[in-house]
Amino acid sequence: MSELDLTKEHNVEVNTKHQTKLKSSLSNLKEIAENKIRLKHVLSGLIYLLIALIIFYPITLHMSSVAPGIGGDLYSNIWGMWWISYTFLHAPSSMWYTYLLFWPVGSNIAYFTTAPLASILTIPFQAISLTFAYNMIFFTGFIITGMGMFILADYIIKNHYAAFFAGIIFAFSAYHTAAAIGHLDWMDIGWVPLVLYFFIRMLKDDKKYIYSIGMAFSFVFAVFMGDVEQGIMTIVLLFVVLVCYAIYPKTRKLVLKRKFIAALGIGVVATFIIGSWGFIPLIHGVLVKGGLSNVNSRNTLQNDAEWSDPILSFLLPSPYNGLIGGISSAYSSIYSVDPNERIAYIGYAAILLLLYGIFKNYKEARLWIIIAFIFGWLTLGPFIEFGGYVSSGIPGIYQLYHYIPGFSILQEADRFYVVFSISIAMLAAFGMKSLIEKISKIDYKNRNSLTYGVLGVISVIFIIESAGIMTPGLAAANTTHVTIPNFYKIIANSTTQFSILQLPIIINNNIPFPDLAAGEASFYTSASHKPILGGYGGRINTTQELTLFSIPLAVAVYNMENGNFTYTSPVNENYTAETLLSLYNYETAFVVLNEQTLNASDLTQLYAYSAEVFGKPVYEDNSTIAFSTLKAINQSIYRQYVAYPLTLDWQPVSTFINGSVVDLWEPISSGLVSVFAPYSNTTGVLQKISSGVPYAINTTTRFSAIAVGGSAQLSIDEPTASGGFSTIGTFNITGKLSSYSFSTDMVSGPLGNPLLFLTRGSGSVGISNITFSESK
């Protein structure tokens, strides 16, 4: 071989070695770059956390005892967090239904704001306190929310600084900081932009199947670290994006690719498989008889309008902003329904940047402009409001959404602000990117320090005008020092099964914080593990409410909060006996007075009545007074006639008689009254009657009645052994208030005797003073 050949061979070998080293170096550089990107993600998350800790410093300083939020929602959220984690460890099959609330009917947890995945993740922190665990969700919510937006913006805009700013806007928007106060399921909204991130990558990139799995996981987290409403709005968002891609000629081919369609199908299937543990109970909860009764009862345009954003709210600082929120005090009517649900402030720093971003990047920004337009319009609700709670009568596109079958669960139009905020953050990030690029051209050598300076200054300005800071005054009004009375810790040691009636318990919308007492009562079951009558959480139904309205004492306390400690009913019987029979049937061992939610006058009156009926309290401190029901029930049970009118079957009416107003009751359906005749064979309150034979008592029923508007016919029916009904009395009711009576055999004891007061033909009847006595 010649020298020239050897030289060539040597050069080839050298070149090969250099190429190998170069490839290795490039690979190392790529790995370093990727690690740097991951480091930036971590640093961004830590900065988001630090900002949240500073903004909410009154909570930061008392992590184990002070929680964000007030009223029943907060206590229900903490209870839901505890219940999900408790059943996850001890009884997973019971996770989605509880008998601790609304005993003995129970409650479907599918309608509660439990954020089950977030709740389960708090298990290690609950050893410190439930409040500490709840605050962990609260603060990590700002990390997840900021990071979800950061990842989406980083992919779309290809600028880490702009992406970081997008995370600032999304995580610390006035909407999110307000919604996170007292709403467990709206702390972690960062999964929505993550779903969109994987969906867009599934459209554009080659590794479609990987991204479809990422989309599936993100969607499940959006639903179960958030709630079903986030899932619904995410579906609407993806549909809008898909339509936009399909309409635009240059991107239409991406939608029509077989690989994308297959990946989308895989993503949908994977979503249901991954989330089956939660989706199946949710679907079951919807499909059971009456499952959507409460949701549908609220599904009206008028109700939806209450939870919509007036246009002016986009320009007014949040009342939760401790620095400049006072500016909005002159427009308090905007927030009269619920401040948490009508805050939509964008922030002027964000507005200026998004306008600049649109100006400099119109083509790239078009999709986000469309999303902002559609979802911003949706937040305005069924009718546009400009300022205050006054409808302009101008219909909004929310009316179209309102009639989509199955989507009625998301009834708060303002919650579409989550998606609107994603588009605002993205457009502002475009503006930040253009601003940084312009700075780099002006002074290339100092571009890094200038970039950090501009980014830091604008971020601080946005946070000041949007989230602000929780001043001591705001903290006092919007946080809660969470405690559990010792009474509930003491009874937790009892192995006997019984329930508790804490008063007040019926939600009263005529008082400040109407759901506070019911929320506290629910929360206390996390310590006692004993069921309560009533409760609070999610959307309750009529059956649950009836368990409370059959207890005259609970209704009287509700009326007392309105100014009069009374119980009114078409039946004129001993209402204390009716209360005691209800408590017996519900296995209620204690009646508890919540001193914190009763004013001094009401507490004195209720204490005197309770002491008269139940005797001296068995427990008393500065927050709780407990009476044992056992003695009173055992002395009273089935000793006299007790009657329960079915609340839904009767409505109060008033009429003038001889110049005076007379209060009556009109049967509007079957006019059902369940009568329990006296029975001598009884046992203790915590046992059911198990011996003795009920006997028939010939009973005379008397009542007063008047035909409203002339004359009407009233018949009294009772069930027959064959399953039908027989008429035991027919009366021609005149326009004069008169007394009527009839006699029939009634079975004594716990079986009860249903009587139906039915108006035949036309006209209506007002009835009062129904009484029962043994015929002589």
mmCIF file with all atom_site columns, N, CA and C in Angstrom, residues 326-352:
data_model
loop_
_atom_site.group_PDB
_atom_site.id
_atom_site.type_symbol
_atom_site.label_atom_id
_atom_site.label_alt_id
_atom_site.label_comp_id
_atom_site.label_asym_id
_atom_site.label_entity_id
_atom_site.label_seq_id
_atom_site.pdbx_PDB_ins_code
_atom_site.Cartn_x
_atom_site.Cartn_y
_atom_site.Cartn_z
_atom_site.occupancy
_atom_site.B_iso_or_equiv
_atom_site.pdbx_formal_charge
_atom_site.auth_seq_id
_atom_site.auth_comp_id
_atom_site.auth_asym_id
_atom_site.auth_atom_id
_atom_site.pdbx_PDB_model_num
ATOM 1  N N  . GLY A 1 326 ? -60.419 47.783 47.055 1.00 0.00 ? 326 GLY A N  1
ATOM 2  C CA . GLY A 1 326 ? -61.374 48.775 47.521 1.00 0.00 ? 326 GLY A CA 1
ATOM 3  C C  . GLY A 1 326 ? -61.974 49.601 46.401 1.00 0.00 ? 326 GLY A C  1
ATOM 4  N N  . ILE A 1 327 ? -61.291 49.640 45.250 1.00 0.00 ? 327 ILE A N  1
ATOM 5  C CA . ILE A 1 327 ? -61.810 50.386 44.101 1.00 0.00 ? 327 ILE A CA 1
ATOM 6  C C  . ILE A 1 327 ? -63.185 49.853 43.685 1.00 0.00 ? 327 ILE A C  1
ATOM 7  N N  . SER A 1 328 ? -63.394 48.560 43.883 1.00 0.00 ? 328 SER A N  1
ATOM 8  C CA . SER A 1 328 ? -64.637 47.918 43.442 1.00 0.00 ? 328 SER A CA 1
ATOM 9  C C  . SER A 1 328 ? -65.784 48.097 44.427 1.00 0.00 ? 328 SER A C  1
ATOM 10 N N  . SER A 1 329 ? -65.523 48.691 45.589 1.00 0.00 ? 329 SER A N  1
ATOM 11 C CA . SER A 1 329 ? -66.571 48.820 46.602 1.00 0.00 ? 329 SER A CA 1
ATOM 12 C C  . SER A 1 329 ? -67.766 49.634 46.111 1.00 0.00 ? 329 SER A C  1
ATOM 13 N N  . ALA A 1 330 ? -67.521 50.562 45.197 1.00 0.00 ? 330 ALA A N  1
ATOM 14 C CA . ALA A 1 330 ? -68.619 51.378 44.668 1.00 0.00 ? 330 ALA A CA 1
ATOM 15 C C  . ALA A 1 330 ? -69.520 50.572 43.735 1.00 0.00 ? 330 ALA A C  1
ATOM 16 N N  . TYR A 1 331 ? -69.056 49.380 43.353 1.00 0.00 ? 331 TYR A N  1
ATOM 17 C CA . TYR A 1 331 ? -69.840 48.549 42.432 1.00 0.00 ? 331 TYR A CA 1
ATOM 18 C C  . TYR A 1 331 ? -70.208 47.223 43.108 1.00 0.00 ? 331 TYR A C  1
ATOM 19 N N  . SER A 1 332 ? -70.543 47.303 44.379 1.00 0.00 ? 332 SER A N  1
ATOM 20 C CA . SER A 1 332 ? -70.799 46.088 45.160 1.00 0.00 ? 332 SER A CA 1
ATOM 21 C C  . SER A 1 332 ? -71.961 45.268 44.613 1.00 0.00 ? 332 SER A C  1
ATOM 22 N N  . SER A 1 333 ? -72.892 45.916 43.893 1.00 0.00 ? 333 SER A N  1
ATOM 23 C CA . SER A 1 333 ? -74.042 45.179 43.370 1.00 0.00 ? 333 SER A CA 1
ATOM 24 C C  . SER A 1 333 ? -73.623 44.101 42.378 1.00 0.00 ? 333 SER A C  1
ATOM 25 N N  . ILE A 1 334 ? -72.479 44.295 41.734 1.00 0.00 ? 334 ILE A N  1
ATOM 26 C CA . ILE A 1 334 ? -71.983 43.293 40.789 1.00 0.00 ? 334 ILE A CA 1
ATOM 27 C C  . ILE A 1 334 ? -71.756 41.961 41.494 1.00 0.00 ? 334 ILE A C  1
ATOM 28 N N  . TYR A 1 335 ? -71.276 42.042 42.744 1.00 0.00 ? 335 TYR A N  1
ATOM 29 C CA . TYR A 1 335 ? -70.899 40.837 43.480 1.00 0.00 ? 335 TYR A CA 1
ATOM 30 C C  . TYR A 1 335 ? -71.959 40.416 44.497 1.00 0.00 ? 335 TYR A C  1
ATOM 31 N N  . SER A 1 336 ? -73.177 40.938 44.375 1.00 0.00 ? 336 SER A N  1
ATOM 32 C CA . SER A 1 336 ? -74.189 40.732 45.405 1.00 0.00 ? 336 SER A CA 1
ATOM 33 C C  . SER A 1 336 ? -74.595 39.270 45.548 1.00 0.00 ? 336 SER A C  1
ATOM 34 N N  . VAL A 1 337 ? -74.594 38.512 44.452 1.00 0.00 ? 337 VAL A N  1
ATOM 35 C CA . VAL A 1 337 ? -75.009 37.108 44.530 1.00 0.00 ? 337 VAL A CA 1
ATOM 36 C C  . VAL A 1 337 ? -73.947 36.278 45.235 1.00 0.00 ? 337 VAL A C  1
ATOM 37 N N  . ASP A 1 338 ? -72.723 36.334 44.721 1.00 0.00 ? 338 ASP A N  1
ATOM 38 C CA . ASP A 1 338 ? -71.612 35.585 45.306 1.00 0.00 ? 338 ASP A CA 1
ATOM 39 C C  . ASP A 1 338 ? -70.323 36.129 44.697 1.00 0.00 ? 338 ASP A C  1
ATOM 40 N N  . PRO A 1 339 ? -69.511 36.841 45.477 1.00 0.00 ? 339 PRO A N  1
ATOM 41 C CA . PRO A 1 339 ? -68.280 37.426 44.915 1.00 0.00 ? 339 PRO A CA 1
ATOM 42 C C  . PRO A 1 339 ? -67.382 36.392 44.250 1.00 0.00 ? 339 PRO A C  1
ATOM 43 N N  . ASN A 1 340 ? -67.287 35.209 44.840 1.00 0.00 ? 340 ASN A N  1
ATOM 44 C CA . ASN A 1 340 ? -66.404 34.184 44.271 1.00 0.00 ? 340 ASN A CA 1
ATOM 45 C C  . ASN A 1 340 ? -66.776 33.826 42.841 1.00 0.00 ? 340 ASN A C  1
ATOM 46 N N  . GLU A 1 341 ? -68.075 33.932 42.517 1.00 0.00 ? 341 GLU A N  1
ATOM 47 C CA . GLU A 1 341 ? -68.547 33.480 41.221 1.00 0.00 ? 341 GLU A CA 1
ATOM 48 C C  . GLU A 1 341 ? -68.712 34.606 40.201 1.00 0.00 ? 341 GLU A C  1
ATOM 49 N N  . ARG A 1 342 ? -68.370 35.847 40.562 1.00 0.00 ? 342 ARG A N  1
ATOM 50 C CA . ARG A 1 342 ? -68.587 36.950 39.616 1.00 0.00 ? 342 ARG A CA 1
ATOM 51 C C  . ARG A 1 342 ? -67.347 37.839 39.494 1.00 0.00 ? 342 ARG A C  1
ATOM 52 N N  . ILE A 1 343 ? -66.198 37.259 39.766 1.00 0.00 ? 343 ILE A N  1
ATOM 53 C CA . ILE A 1 343 ? -64.929 37.984 39.618 1.00 0.00 ? 343 ILE A CA 1
ATOM 54 C C  . ILE A 1 343 ? -64.300 37.597 38.281 1.00 0.00 ? 343 ILE A C  1
ATOM 55 N N  . ALA A 1 344 ? -64.044 38.588 37.441 1.00 0.00 ? 344 ALA A N  1
ATOM 56 C CA . ALA A 1 344 ? -63.536 38.302 36.097 1.00 0.00 ? 344 ALA A CA 1
ATOM 57 C C  . ALA A 1 344 ? -62.452 39.289 35.676 1.00 0.00 ? 344 ALA A C  1
ATOM 58 N N  . TYR A 1 345 ? -61.819 39.946 36.621 1.00 0.00 ? 345 TYR A N  1
ATOM 59 C CA . TYR A 1 345 ? -60.828 40.981 36.311 1.00 0.00 ? 345 TYR A CA 1
ATOM 60 C C  . TYR A 1 345 ? -59.673 40.405 35.499 1.00 0.00 ? 345 TYR A C  1
ATOM 61 N N  . ILE A 1 346 ? -59.377 41.021 34.364 1.00 0.00 ? 346 ILE A N  1
ATOM 62 C CA . ILE A 1 346 ? -58.305 40.546 33.485 1.00 0.00 ? 346 ILE A CA 1
ATOM 63 C C  . ILE A 1 346 ? -56.954 41.092 33.925 1.00 0.00 ? 346 ILE A C  1
ATOM 64 N N  . GLY A 1 347 ? -56.913 42.369 34.269 1.00 0.00 ? 347 GLY A N  1
ATOM 65 C CA . GLY A 1 347 ? -55.651 43.023 34.611 1.00 0.00 ? 347 GLY A CA 1
ATOM 66 C C  . GLY A 1 347 ? -55.153 43.852 33.437 1.00 0.00 ? 347 GLY A C  1
ATOM 67 N N  . TYR A 1 348 ? -54.855 45.115 33.700 1.00 0.00 ? 348 TYR A N  1
ATOM 68 C CA . TYR A 1 348 ? -54.489 46.016 32.609 1.00 0.00 ? 348 TYR A CA 1
ATOM 69 C C  . TYR A 1 348 ? -53.111 45.694 32.032 1.00 0.00 ? 348 TYR A C  1
ATOM 70 N N  . ALA A 1 349 ? -52.204 45.169 32.847 1.00 0.00 ? 349 ALA A N  1
ATOM 71 C CA . ALA A 1 349 ? -50.900 44.736 32.323 1.00 0.00 ? 349 ALA A CA 1
ATOM 72 C C  . ALA A 1 349 ? -51.089 43.614 31.316 1.00 0.00 ? 349 ALA A C  1
ATOM 73 N N  . ALA A 1 350 ? -51.978 42.682 31.628 1.00 0.00 ? 350 ALA A N  1
ATOM 74 C CA . ALA A 1 350 ? -52.255 41.574 30.710 1.00 0.00 ? 350 ALA A CA 1
ATOM 75 C C  . ALA A 1 350 ? -52.934 42.079 29.443 1.00 0.00 ? 350 ALA A C  1
ATOM 76 N N  . ILE A 1 351 ? -53.858 43.032 29.598 1.00 0.00 ? 351 ILE A N  1
ATOM 77 C CA . ILE A 1 351 ? -54.563 43.572 28.427 1.00 0.00 ? 351 ILE A CA 1
ATOM 78 C C  . ILE A 1 351 ? -53.590 44.253 27.466 1.00 0.00 ? 351 ILE A C  1
ATOM 79 N N  . LEU A 1 352 ? -52.694 45.078 28.001 1.00 0.00 ? 352 LEU A N  1
ATOM 80 C CA . LEU A 1 352 ? -51.730 45.777 27.149 1.00 0.00 ? 352 LEU A CA 1
ATOM 81 C C  . LEU A 1 352 ? -50.814 44.796 26.433 1.00 0.00 ? 352 LEU A C  1
#
